[in-house]
Coordinates of C-alpha atoms in Angstrom, one line a residue:
M84 CA 6.0 -1.1 6.2
L85 CA 6.8 -4.7 6.2
K86 CA 6.9 -6.7 9.4
P87 CA 10.2 -8.5 9.8
V88 CA 9.8 -12.3 9.2
P89 CA 12.3 -15.0 8.5
T90 CA 12.5 -15.9 4.8
P91 CA 15.1 -17.6 2.6
T92 CA 16.8 -14.2 2.3
R93 CA 16.1 -12.6 5.7
E94 CA 16.9 -13.6 9.3
Q95 CA 16.1 -12.2 12.7
V96 CA 17.0 -12.4 16.3
I97 CA 14.3 -11.7 18.9
L98 CA 15.7 -9.4 21.6
D99 CA 12.8 -9.9 24.1
G100 CA 13.9 -10.8 27.6
V101 CA 15.4 -9.0 30.6
W102 CA 17.2 -5.7 30.0
R103 CA 19.1 -3.3 32.2
F104 CA 16.9 -0.4 33.3
A105 CA 17.2 3.1 34.9
I106 CA 15.1 6.3 35.1
D107 CA 16.8 9.5 34.1
S108 CA 17.1 11.0 37.6
R109 CA 19.3 8.1 38.7
V110 CA 22.0 8.1 36.0
G111 CA 24.4 10.6 34.5
D112 CA 24.0 12.9 31.5
E113 CA 25.0 10.3 28.9
P114 CA 24.0 6.9 30.2
W115 CA 24.3 5.3 26.8
A116 CA 28.0 6.0 26.7
A117 CA 28.8 3.1 29.1
R118 CA 27.1 0.1 30.8
L119 CA 24.2 1.4 32.8
D120 CA 25.1 1.9 36.4
T121 CA 21.9 0.3 37.8
P122 CA 20.8 -2.7 39.9
L123 CA 17.5 -2.8 38.1
E124 CA 16.4 -5.1 35.3
V125 CA 13.1 -4.9 33.4
A126 CA 11.2 -7.3 31.2
V127 CA 10.6 -6.6 27.5
P128 CA 7.9 -6.6 26.1
A129 CA 6.0 -5.0 28.9
S130 CA 5.3 -1.5 30.3
Y131 CA 7.8 -0.8 33.0
N132 CA 5.4 0.9 35.5
D133 CA 3.9 -2.0 37.3
Q134 CA 7.0 -4.3 37.3
F135 CA 8.6 -2.4 40.2
A136 CA 7.5 -1.9 43.8
D137 CA 9.1 1.6 43.8
P138 CA 6.4 4.4 43.3
E139 CA 9.0 6.7 42.0
I140 CA 9.4 4.4 39.0
R141 CA 5.7 3.8 38.5
D142 CA 4.9 7.5 38.5
H143 CA 8.1 8.7 36.7
V144 CA 7.7 11.4 34.1
G145 CA 10.4 11.8 31.5
W146 CA 13.1 9.6 30.1
V147 CA 14.0 6.0 31.0
Y148 CA 16.8 3.9 29.7
Y149 CA 16.8 0.3 28.5
Q150 CA 20.1 -1.4 27.7
R151 CA 21.4 -4.8 26.7
D152 CA 24.3 -6.3 24.8
V153 CA 23.6 -7.7 21.4
R154 CA 25.6 -10.1 19.2
V155 CA 25.2 -9.9 15.4
P156 CA 25.1 -13.4 13.7
R157 CA 28.3 -14.1 11.8
G158 CA 26.4 -15.0 8.6
W159 CA 25.1 -11.4 8.2
A160 CA 28.2 -10.0 6.6
G161 CA 27.2 -7.9 3.6
E162 CA 23.6 -7.6 4.7
R163 CA 21.7 -4.5 5.9
I164 CA 21.3 -4.9 9.7
L165 CA 18.3 -3.2 11.4
I166 CA 16.6 -3.1 14.7
R167 CA 12.8 -3.2 14.7
F168 CA 10.8 -1.7 17.6
D169 CA 7.2 -2.7 17.5
A170 CA 6.4 0.2 19.8
A171 CA 8.1 2.6 22.2
T172 CA 5.8 4.7 24.2
H173 CA 5.8 7.6 23.5
A174 CA 9.1 8.6 21.9
A175 CA 12.5 6.9 21.6
R176 CA 16.1 7.5 20.9
V177 CA 18.3 4.5 19.9
Y178 CA 22.0 4.2 20.5
A179 CA 24.5 1.6 19.2
G180 CA 27.4 2.0 21.4
D181 CA 28.0 5.8 21.8
A182 CA 26.2 6.7 18.5
L183 CA 22.7 8.0 18.2
V184 CA 21.4 5.8 15.3
G185 CA 17.6 6.6 15.2
E186 CA 14.7 8.4 16.7
H187 CA 10.9 8.0 16.6
V188 CA 7.9 9.8 18.0
G189 CA 4.6 8.0 18.5
G190 CA 4.0 5.3 21.0
Y191 CA 2.0 2.6 19.2
T192 CA 3.5 2.2 15.7
P193 CA 6.7 0.4 14.7
F194 CA 9.9 1.8 13.4
D195 CA 13.2 0.4 12.0
V196 CA 16.7 1.7 12.8
D197 CA 19.5 0.9 10.3
I198 CA 22.7 0.1 12.2
T199 CA 24.7 -1.4 9.4
D200 CA 27.4 1.2 9.6
H201 CA 27.8 0.8 13.4
V202 CA 28.1 -3.0 13.9
E203 CA 29.8 -6.0 12.3
A204 CA 28.7 -9.5 11.7
S205 CA 29.9 -11.9 14.5
G206 CA 30.6 -8.8 16.7
S207 CA 28.6 -7.5 19.7
F208 CA 27.5 -4.0 20.6
R209 CA 25.8 -2.2 23.4
L210 CA 22.2 -1.3 22.6
T211 CA 20.6 1.5 24.6
V212 CA 17.1 2.8 24.1
A213 CA 15.9 6.0 25.7
V214 CA 12.1 6.1 26.0
D215 CA 10.1 9.3 26.9
N216 CA 6.6 9.0 28.3
R217 CA 5.7 12.7 28.3
L218 CA 2.6 14.0 26.6
T219 CA 2.2 17.6 25.6
R220 CA -0.1 19.8 23.6
E221 CA 2.0 18.8 20.5
T222 CA 1.7 15.0 21.0
I223 CA -0.9 12.4 20.1
P224 CA -2.5 11.8 22.6
P225 CA -2.1 15.2 24.2
G226 CA -1.3 16.1 27.8
T227 CA 0.5 18.7 29.9
V228 CA 3.6 18.5 31.9
T229 CA 4.3 20.8 34.9
T230 CA 7.2 21.1 37.3
T231 CA 6.3 20.6 41.0
S232 CA 7.7 22.4 44.0
D233 CA 10.4 19.8 44.5
G234 CA 11.5 20.0 40.9
S235 CA 10.0 16.7 39.7
L236 CA 7.7 16.5 36.7
S237 CA 4.0 15.9 36.9
Q238 CA 2.0 14.6 33.9
R239 CA -1.7 15.3 33.3
Y240 CA -3.7 13.9 30.4
L241 CA -7.2 13.8 29.2
H242 CA -7.8 10.1 28.5
D243 CA -9.2 7.5 30.9
F244 CA -6.5 4.9 30.8
Y245 CA -3.2 4.7 32.5
N246 CA -0.2 6.2 30.7
Y247 CA 1.7 3.0 30.6
A248 CA 5.1 3.4 29.0
G249 CA 8.3 1.7 27.8
L250 CA 9.0 -1.1 25.4
A251 CA 5.6 -2.8 25.4
R252 CA 6.1 -4.8 22.3
S253 CA 8.8 -7.0 20.8
V254 CA 12.3 -5.8 19.7
R255 CA 14.1 -7.6 16.8
L256 CA 17.5 -7.5 15.2
H257 CA 17.0 -8.4 11.6
S258 CA 18.7 -8.5 8.3
V259 CA 17.7 -7.7 4.7
P260 CA 19.7 -8.0 1.5
R261 CA 21.3 -4.9 0.1
A262 CA 18.8 -5.0 -2.7
H263 CA 15.4 -5.8 -1.1
V264 CA 11.7 -5.5 -1.1
T265 CA 10.7 -2.5 1.0
D266 CA 6.9 -2.5 0.8
I267 CA 4.0 -4.4 -0.6
A268 CA 0.4 -3.1 -1.0
V269 CA -2.5 -5.3 -1.9
T270 CA -6.1 -4.6 -2.9
T271 CA -8.7 -7.2 -3.4
G272 CA -12.1 -7.8 -5.1
Y273 CA -14.1 -10.4 -6.9
S274 CA -16.8 -10.9 -9.5
G275 CA -18.7 -14.1 -9.3
T276 CA -16.2 -16.9 -8.5
T277 CA -13.2 -15.0 -9.8
G278 CA -11.1 -13.1 -7.3
R279 CA -8.8 -10.1 -8.0
V280 CA -5.6 -9.3 -6.1
G281 CA -3.9 -6.1 -7.1
Y282 CA -0.4 -5.6 -5.9
A283 CA 2.2 -2.8 -5.8
V284 CA 5.8 -3.7 -4.8
D285 CA 8.5 -1.1 -3.8
V286 CA 12.1 -2.1 -3.8
E287 CA 15.5 -0.7 -2.9
G288 CA 18.1 -1.5 -5.5
A289 CA 17.9 -3.2 -8.9
G290 CA 16.2 -6.4 -9.9
D291 CA 13.3 -8.1 -11.6
I292 CA 10.1 -8.7 -9.6
A293 CA 8.0 -11.9 -9.8
V294 CA 4.9 -12.6 -7.7
T295 CA 3.1 -15.9 -7.0
L296 CA -0.2 -16.3 -5.2
R297 CA -0.6 -19.6 -3.3
D298 CA -3.6 -21.0 -1.6
E299 CA -3.7 -22.5 1.9
S300 CA -2.6 -25.9 0.5
G301 CA 0.5 -24.3 -1.0
A302 CA -0.7 -24.7 -4.6
D303 CA 0.1 -21.8 -7.0
V304 CA -3.1 -20.2 -8.2
A305 CA -1.8 -17.1 -10.1
C306 CA 1.5 -15.4 -10.9
G307 CA 2.7 -12.1 -12.4
T308 CA 5.8 -10.0 -13.0
G309 CA 6.7 -6.4 -12.5
P310 CA 6.2 -4.0 -9.6
V311 CA 2.5 -3.4 -10.2
G312 CA -0.2 -5.8 -11.5
E313 CA -3.4 -7.6 -10.8
L314 CA -3.9 -11.4 -10.5
E315 CA -7.0 -13.3 -11.2
V316 CA -8.0 -16.1 -8.9
A317 CA -10.3 -18.8 -10.2
D318 CA -12.8 -20.3 -7.7
V319 CA -11.7 -17.8 -5.2
R320 CA -12.1 -18.5 -1.5
L321 CA -13.2 -15.3 0.3
W322 CA -12.1 -14.0 3.6
Q323 CA -15.3 -13.7 5.7
P324 CA -16.1 -12.8 9.2
G325 CA -15.8 -15.9 11.3
A326 CA -14.5 -17.9 8.3
A327 CA -11.1 -16.6 7.4
Y328 CA -9.3 -17.8 4.3
L329 CA -5.8 -16.5 3.5
Y330 CA -3.6 -16.7 0.4
D331 CA 0.1 -16.1 0.4
L332 CA 1.6 -13.6 -2.1
V333 CA 5.2 -14.6 -2.5
V334 CA 7.3 -11.7 -3.9
E335 CA 10.7 -12.4 -5.3
L336 CA 13.4 -10.0 -6.4
R337 CA 15.9 -11.5 -8.8
A338 CA 19.1 -10.2 -10.4
G339 CA 20.7 -12.2 -13.2
G340 CA 18.4 -15.0 -12.6
E341 CA 19.5 -15.3 -8.9
L342 CA 17.2 -14.8 -6.0
V343 CA 18.1 -11.6 -4.2
D344 CA 15.2 -11.2 -1.8
Q345 CA 11.9 -13.0 -1.0
Y346 CA 9.0 -11.9 1.2
T347 CA 5.6 -13.4 1.7
Q348 CA 2.5 -11.3 2.3
T349 CA -0.7 -12.9 3.5
V350 CA -3.8 -11.8 1.5
G351 CA -7.5 -12.1 2.3
V352 CA -9.8 -11.5 -0.6
R353 CA -12.8 -9.5 0.5
T354 CA -14.7 -6.3 -0.2
V355 CA -15.9 -3.6 2.2
E356 CA -18.2 -0.7 1.4
V357 CA -20.9 1.6 2.9
R358 CA -24.0 1.7 0.7
G359 CA -26.7 4.0 2.0
T360 CA -27.3 3.0 5.6
E361 CA -25.7 -0.4 5.3
F362 CA -22.2 -1.6 6.1
L363 CA -21.3 -4.4 3.6
I364 CA -18.6 -7.1 3.7
N365 CA -18.5 -9.1 0.5
G366 CA -21.7 -7.4 -0.5
E367 CA -23.6 -8.6 2.5
P368 CA -24.9 -6.5 5.3
F369 CA -22.7 -6.8 8.4
Y370 CA -23.7 -6.1 12.0
F371 CA -20.9 -5.3 14.4
K372 CA -21.2 -7.0 17.8
G373 CA -18.3 -6.8 20.1
F374 CA -16.3 -4.4 22.2
G375 CA -14.0 -1.5 22.7
K376 CA -10.9 -3.1 24.2
H377 CA -7.6 -2.1 25.7
E378 CA -4.1 -3.6 25.7
D379 CA -4.1 -3.9 29.4
T380 CA -3.2 -6.7 31.8
P381 CA -1.8 -6.9 35.3
I382 CA 1.9 -6.4 35.7
R383 CA 2.6 -6.2 32.0
G384 CA 0.5 -3.0 31.6
K385 CA 0.3 -2.5 27.8
G386 CA 2.8 -5.2 27.2
H387 CA 1.8 -7.7 24.4
D388 CA 1.2 -11.2 25.7
D389 CA 0.4 -14.1 23.4
A390 CA -1.3 -16.0 26.2
F391 CA -3.7 -13.2 26.8
L392 CA -4.2 -12.8 23.0
V393 CA -5.3 -16.4 22.6
H394 CA -7.5 -16.3 25.7
D395 CA -9.1 -13.0 24.8
F396 CA -10.1 -14.3 21.4
Q397 CA -11.5 -17.5 23.0
L398 CA -13.6 -15.2 25.2
L399 CA -14.7 -13.2 22.2
E400 CA -15.8 -16.5 20.5
W401 CA -17.5 -17.7 23.7
I402 CA -19.6 -14.5 24.0
G403 CA -20.5 -14.4 20.3
A404 CA -18.6 -11.3 19.4
N405 CA -17.5 -10.8 15.7
S406 CA -15.6 -7.5 16.1
F407 CA -13.7 -5.0 18.2
R408 CA -12.3 -1.5 18.0
T409 CA -8.6 -1.0 18.8
S410 CA -9.5 1.7 21.3
H411 CA -7.7 4.1 21.6
Y412 CA -4.5 3.3 19.6
P413 CA -3.2 0.8 17.2
Y414 CA -2.7 -2.6 18.8
A415 CA 0.3 -4.9 18.4
E416 CA 0.5 -6.2 14.8
D417 CA 0.4 -9.7 16.2
V418 CA -3.2 -9.0 17.3
L419 CA -4.2 -8.1 13.7
D420 CA -2.3 -11.2 12.3
F421 CA -4.4 -13.3 14.7
A422 CA -7.6 -11.6 13.7
D423 CA -6.7 -12.2 10.0
R424 CA -6.4 -15.9 10.7
H425 CA -9.5 -16.2 12.8
G426 CA -12.0 -14.0 11.0
M427 CA -12.3 -11.3 13.6
V428 CA -13.4 -7.9 12.2
I429 CA -11.4 -4.9 13.4
I430 CA -12.1 -1.2 13.5
D431 CA -8.5 0.2 13.6
E432 CA -8.0 3.4 15.6
T433 CA -5.3 6.0 15.8
A434 CA -4.0 7.2 19.2
A435 CA -6.0 10.5 18.8
V436 CA -7.8 10.4 22.1
G437 CA -8.1 13.4 24.5
L438 CA -8.5 16.1 21.8
N439 CA -11.2 17.6 23.9
M440 CA -10.5 20.1 26.6
L441 CA -13.9 19.6 28.3
I442 CA -12.9 16.0 29.3
D443 CA -10.9 15.1 32.3
A444 CA -10.4 11.4 32.7
G445 CA -13.6 10.6 30.8
I446 CA -15.9 12.9 32.8
S447 CA -16.8 16.5 31.7
K448 CA -15.8 19.1 34.3
G449 CA -15.9 22.3 32.3
G450 CA -12.2 22.7 32.0
E451 CA -10.8 24.8 29.1
K452 CA -13.4 26.6 27.1
R453 CA -11.7 25.9 23.8
T454 CA -9.9 22.9 22.3
F455 CA -8.6 24.1 18.9
G456 CA -6.2 27.0 18.4
P457 CA -2.6 28.0 18.6
E458 CA -2.6 28.2 22.4
V459 CA -4.2 24.8 22.9
I460 CA -4.5 22.1 20.2
G461 CA -2.9 23.6 17.0
D462 CA -0.7 23.0 14.0
E463 CA 1.9 20.9 15.8
S464 CA -0.8 18.5 17.1
Q465 CA -2.4 18.3 13.7
A466 CA 1.0 17.4 12.1
A467 CA 1.5 14.8 14.7
L468 CA -1.9 13.2 14.0
A469 CA -1.2 13.2 10.3
Q470 CA 2.0 11.2 10.9
H471 CA 0.0 8.8 13.1
V472 CA -2.5 8.3 10.3
R473 CA 0.3 7.7 7.8
E474 CA 2.1 5.1 10.0
L475 CA -1.2 3.3 11.0
I476 CA -2.3 2.9 7.4
A477 CA 1.2 2.0 6.2
R478 CA 1.4 -0.8 8.8
D479 CA -2.1 -2.2 8.6
K480 CA -3.3 -1.6 5.0
N481 CA -3.0 -5.3 4.0
H482 CA -4.9 -6.8 6.9
P483 CA -8.3 -8.2 5.7
S484 CA -9.6 -8.1 9.3
V485 CA -9.3 -4.3 9.2
V486 CA -12.5 -3.1 7.7
M487 CA -12.6 0.6 8.8
W488 CA -10.3 3.3 10.1
S489 CA -11.3 5.2 13.2
L490 CA -9.4 8.5 13.1
I491 CA -10.4 10.0 16.5
N492 CA -12.0 9.1 19.7
E493 CA -14.3 11.6 21.4
P494 CA -12.9 14.9 20.0
A495 CA -14.5 18.3 20.6
S496 CA -16.2 17.9 17.2
N497 CA -19.0 20.3 18.4
E498 CA -16.5 23.2 18.8
D499 CA -15.4 25.9 16.4
G500 CA -12.1 25.0 14.8
S501 CA -12.7 21.3 14.8
R502 CA -13.4 21.2 11.0
E503 CA -10.3 23.1 10.2
Y504 CA -8.3 20.7 12.3
F505 CA -9.8 17.4 11.2
E506 CA -10.8 17.9 7.5
P507 CA -7.2 17.6 6.3
I508 CA -6.8 14.5 8.4
V509 CA -9.8 12.9 6.7
R510 CA -8.6 13.9 3.3
L511 CA -5.2 12.3 4.0
A512 CA -6.7 9.0 5.2
R513 CA -8.8 8.8 2.0
E514 CA -5.8 9.5 -0.2
L515 CA -3.7 6.8 1.6
D516 CA -6.5 4.2 1.5
P517 CA -9.6 4.8 -0.6
S518 CA -10.7 1.2 -0.2
R519 CA -12.0 1.4 3.4
P520 CA -14.7 3.5 5.1
I521 CA -13.7 5.9 7.9
T522 CA -15.3 6.8 11.1
F523 CA -14.7 8.5 14.5
S524 CA -16.4 8.1 17.9
L525 CA -18.6 11.0 19.0
V526 CA -18.5 12.2 22.6
M527 CA -21.8 12.5 24.5
F528 CA -22.1 16.3 24.1
A529 CA -21.5 16.2 20.3
N530 CA -25.0 15.7 18.8
A531 CA -26.8 15.8 15.5
K532 CA -27.4 19.5 15.8
N533 CA -24.0 20.8 16.9
D534 CA -21.4 18.4 15.5
Q535 CA -19.3 20.1 12.8
I536 CA -17.5 17.2 11.1
V537 CA -19.7 14.1 11.0
D538 CA -20.6 14.7 7.3
L539 CA -16.9 14.0 6.5
F540 CA -17.2 10.4 7.6
D541 CA -18.9 7.2 6.3
V542 CA -20.2 5.7 9.5
I543 CA -21.6 7.6 12.5
S544 CA -20.1 6.0 15.7
L545 CA -21.6 7.1 19.0
N546 CA -20.3 6.9 22.5
R547 CA -23.3 7.2 24.8
Y548 CA -23.7 6.7 28.5
Y549 CA -27.4 7.2 29.2
G550 CA -28.1 5.4 32.5
W551 CA -24.6 6.0 33.8
Y552 CA -23.1 9.5 33.4
V553 CA -26.5 10.8 32.4
T554 CA -29.5 9.8 34.5
P555 CA -27.5 7.2 36.5
G556 CA -29.8 4.6 38.0
D557 CA -32.8 5.8 36.0
L558 CA -33.1 3.4 33.0
R559 CA -36.6 4.5 32.1
T560 CA -35.4 8.1 31.4
A561 CA -32.2 6.8 29.9
E562 CA -34.2 4.8 27.4
S563 CA -36.2 7.8 26.2
Y564 CA -33.0 9.8 25.8
L565 CA -31.3 7.1 23.9
R566 CA -34.3 6.6 21.6
M567 CA -34.4 10.4 20.8
D568 CA -30.6 10.5 20.2
L569 CA -30.6 7.7 17.7
A570 CA -33.6 9.1 15.9
S571 CA -31.9 12.4 15.4
W572 CA -29.2 10.8 13.2
E573 CA -31.6 9.4 10.6
A574 CA -31.5 12.5 8.5
F575 CA -27.8 12.0 7.7
G576 CA -28.5 8.9 5.7
K577 CA -25.5 7.0 7.0
P578 CA -25.1 3.8 9.0
V579 CA -25.1 4.4 12.7
M580 CA -23.5 2.2 15.4
M581 CA -22.6 2.4 19.1
T582 CA -18.9 2.2 19.8
E583 CA -19.2 2.8 23.6
Y584 CA -22.0 2.1 26.0
G585 CA -22.0 0.5 29.4
A586 CA -21.8 0.9 33.2
D587 CA -19.1 0.5 35.8
T588 CA -19.7 -2.7 37.6
Q589 CA -18.1 -4.0 40.8
P590 CA -17.8 -7.8 40.5
G591 CA -19.8 -9.4 43.3
A592 CA -22.0 -6.4 44.0
H593 CA -25.6 -7.4 43.8
S594 CA -29.1 -5.9 44.4
I595 CA -32.7 -6.7 43.7
W596 CA -33.2 -3.1 42.8
D597 CA -30.6 -2.9 40.0
G598 CA -28.5 -0.3 41.8
P599 CA -25.6 1.3 40.0
W600 CA -22.3 -0.6 40.2
T601 CA -24.2 -3.9 40.7
E602 CA -23.9 -6.8 38.2
E603 CA -27.7 -6.7 37.8
Y604 CA -27.7 -3.1 36.8
Q605 CA -25.0 -3.7 34.1
A606 CA -27.1 -6.5 32.6
S607 CA -30.3 -4.4 32.7
L608 CA -28.6 -1.4 31.2
L609 CA -27.3 -3.5 28.3
D610 CA -30.7 -5.1 27.8
M611 CA -32.3 -1.6 27.6
Y612 CA -29.8 -0.4 25.0
H613 CA -30.3 -3.5 22.9
R614 CA -34.1 -3.1 22.9
V615 CA -33.7 0.4 21.5
F616 CA -31.0 -0.7 18.9
D617 CA -33.3 -3.3 17.5
E618 CA -35.9 -0.6 16.7
V619 CA -33.5 1.4 14.5
P620 CA -33.4 0.2 10.8
Y621 CA -30.2 2.1 10.0
F622 CA -28.3 0.8 13.1
V623 CA -25.3 -1.4 12.1
G624 CA -23.6 -2.4 15.3
E625 CA -23.0 -2.5 19.0
Q626 CA -19.6 -2.5 20.7
V627 CA -19.8 -2.4 24.5
W628 CA -17.4 -0.4 26.6
N629 CA -15.4 -2.4 27.7
F630 CA -14.2 -5.9 27.0
A631 CA -12.4 -6.1 30.4
D632 CA -11.7 -3.8 33.3
F633 CA -8.5 -1.7 32.9
Q634 CA -6.2 0.5 34.8
T635 CA -6.7 4.3 34.8
S636 CA -5.0 7.3 36.1
N637 CA -5.4 8.3 39.8
G638 CA -8.8 9.8 40.5
T639 CA -11.5 9.8 43.2
H640 CA -14.1 8.4 40.8
R641 CA -12.1 5.3 40.0
V642 CA -11.4 2.3 42.3
E643 CA -8.6 0.1 40.8
G644 CA -9.4 1.4 37.4
N645 CA -12.4 1.5 35.0
K646 CA -14.9 -1.2 35.9
K647 CA -17.1 -1.1 32.8
G648 CA -15.7 -4.5 31.6
A649 CA -17.9 -7.4 30.7
F650 CA -15.0 -9.3 32.2
T651 CA -12.8 -8.4 35.1
R652 CA -9.2 -7.4 34.5
D653 CA -8.2 -11.0 35.0
R654 CA -10.9 -12.1 32.6
K655 CA -13.6 -13.5 34.9
P656 CA -17.2 -12.9 33.5
K657 CA -19.6 -10.6 35.1
A658 CA -23.4 -10.9 34.8
G659 CA -23.2 -8.5 31.8
A660 CA -21.0 -11.0 30.0
H661 CA -23.7 -13.7 30.3
A662 CA -26.3 -11.2 29.1
L663 CA -24.3 -10.4 26.0
R664 CA -23.6 -14.1 25.3
R665 CA -27.4 -14.8 25.4
R666 CA -28.0 -12.0 22.9
W667 CA -25.0 -12.4 20.6
T668 CA -25.2 -16.1 20.2
S669 CA -28.8 -15.8 19.2
F670 CA -28.1 -14.3 15.8
G671 CA -25.3 -14.2 13.3
D672 CA -23.5 -11.3 11.5
R673 CA -26.6 -9.6 10.3
K674 CA -28.9 -7.3 12.3
P675 CA -31.3 -9.1 14.7
G676 CA -34.5 -10.0 12.9
T677 CA -33.0 -9.9 9.4
D678 CA -31.2 -13.3 9.3

């Protein structure tokens, strides 16, 4: 799944900006058939919810409509013409004029719609995108929709972040030649000072394939021909955490000696493996230190913002982090491109959150007694998750920053039926990408005795809230619970890391007694966890929940969202951020005490 980029044979027009906008209850039955009858306009890329002062729009459940007029460049005659949506949350239908030209389900992965037969070069057309934010038992993530007494729809879901929706990432009109490269897959390795870059190129149409690998100075370092091959790179420069080095793999499709298509794929040469209880990058033990994050900012919601991207990475560098997890969905590809260039290590996660009927907005309340089965989470959900895994790996397989796939967050892996549901998903992920380890994040009540799927995975990733949801305010008891919990996983012989731990913290709240919600308590809780982590020889990483405060659904236990961030939602540091900086800048990418 190639990201559209301008090349000597490809062009694009960015369609970001202000579009016409309406919710389904305020327009007719076929709003795409004419200019939208609406006074509203909406910014793209951005979630629509917080852009308006109207609560009916913020809380809307169902279809919304985006529309704008698009002109096709006159030089595109004879080309294939497509529209690329980097994301549409959670389902989309695309119309060129009156014609339905494409559909997609899944809110965080991109899709292309071929409109060649519906538009003309130098002409214009009306583009309408219908976006549906509903979550059901058949979607990933899941949810339930009910009809209220006044006939409106009400959405309930089981994850603790707001269900922002719309066109949160960029939209592009782009062209490709009739015969063109459709996909590139790279694999890398090295022996001594010689690097290896394996490649596989898929094309549509006829032609001869030539590939050239160039270093960062632009010099050619290796070349090959044919759709599949391996290049040797003398004196290879490795992609390393905190020290990224990227090569360009230039792929050319030629017919009769003439250039038909060209695409450049960046390549970072590095290896990743799990060996015993160690996680290795380039054969060296790696210790994760960082965060679970969210794509979440004021006004934009989940809308991608380059300024926040740059600033967040600056804060990650300032605090001494070397990694983060894309909790709980694939982030914008621009984020991974940036991580590739800056040596940030990524655990890349699907949108499979909320597959646990005992969780309501992050806190167990009893709820349903069973998660897996035809009447709850069944075959349709499993098929949807399989498609999410396919699209995630297809999009992100070439990013050197991505070192591990996280297939699920906090599932009911302690319940009967979980193995039958997840084992085919694990098998699919390994078939699609045998080069990376896989993991999932275990919920609090899935433990070493009752979990039914942990043996399928390479790394044990724990979400634990001792001192917050369990024994809140009592760090002495929390420490003993944490120490016993981590000790219980030793028998599995796998690396263990913490993918969530932390405490809600109201900025500006202080106490000499480390009371919950105070900044002092957040710092003390983190220090306690770190003291225990450093005792465990098979422990390979710590990722705090969360990088920054984020918006959540309505609930009496949340005040303006989840406050577990080391930074506020507008990126101001709390005391916990300073505590993390003191720790993380005191050691490198290896476990404390082993540097």
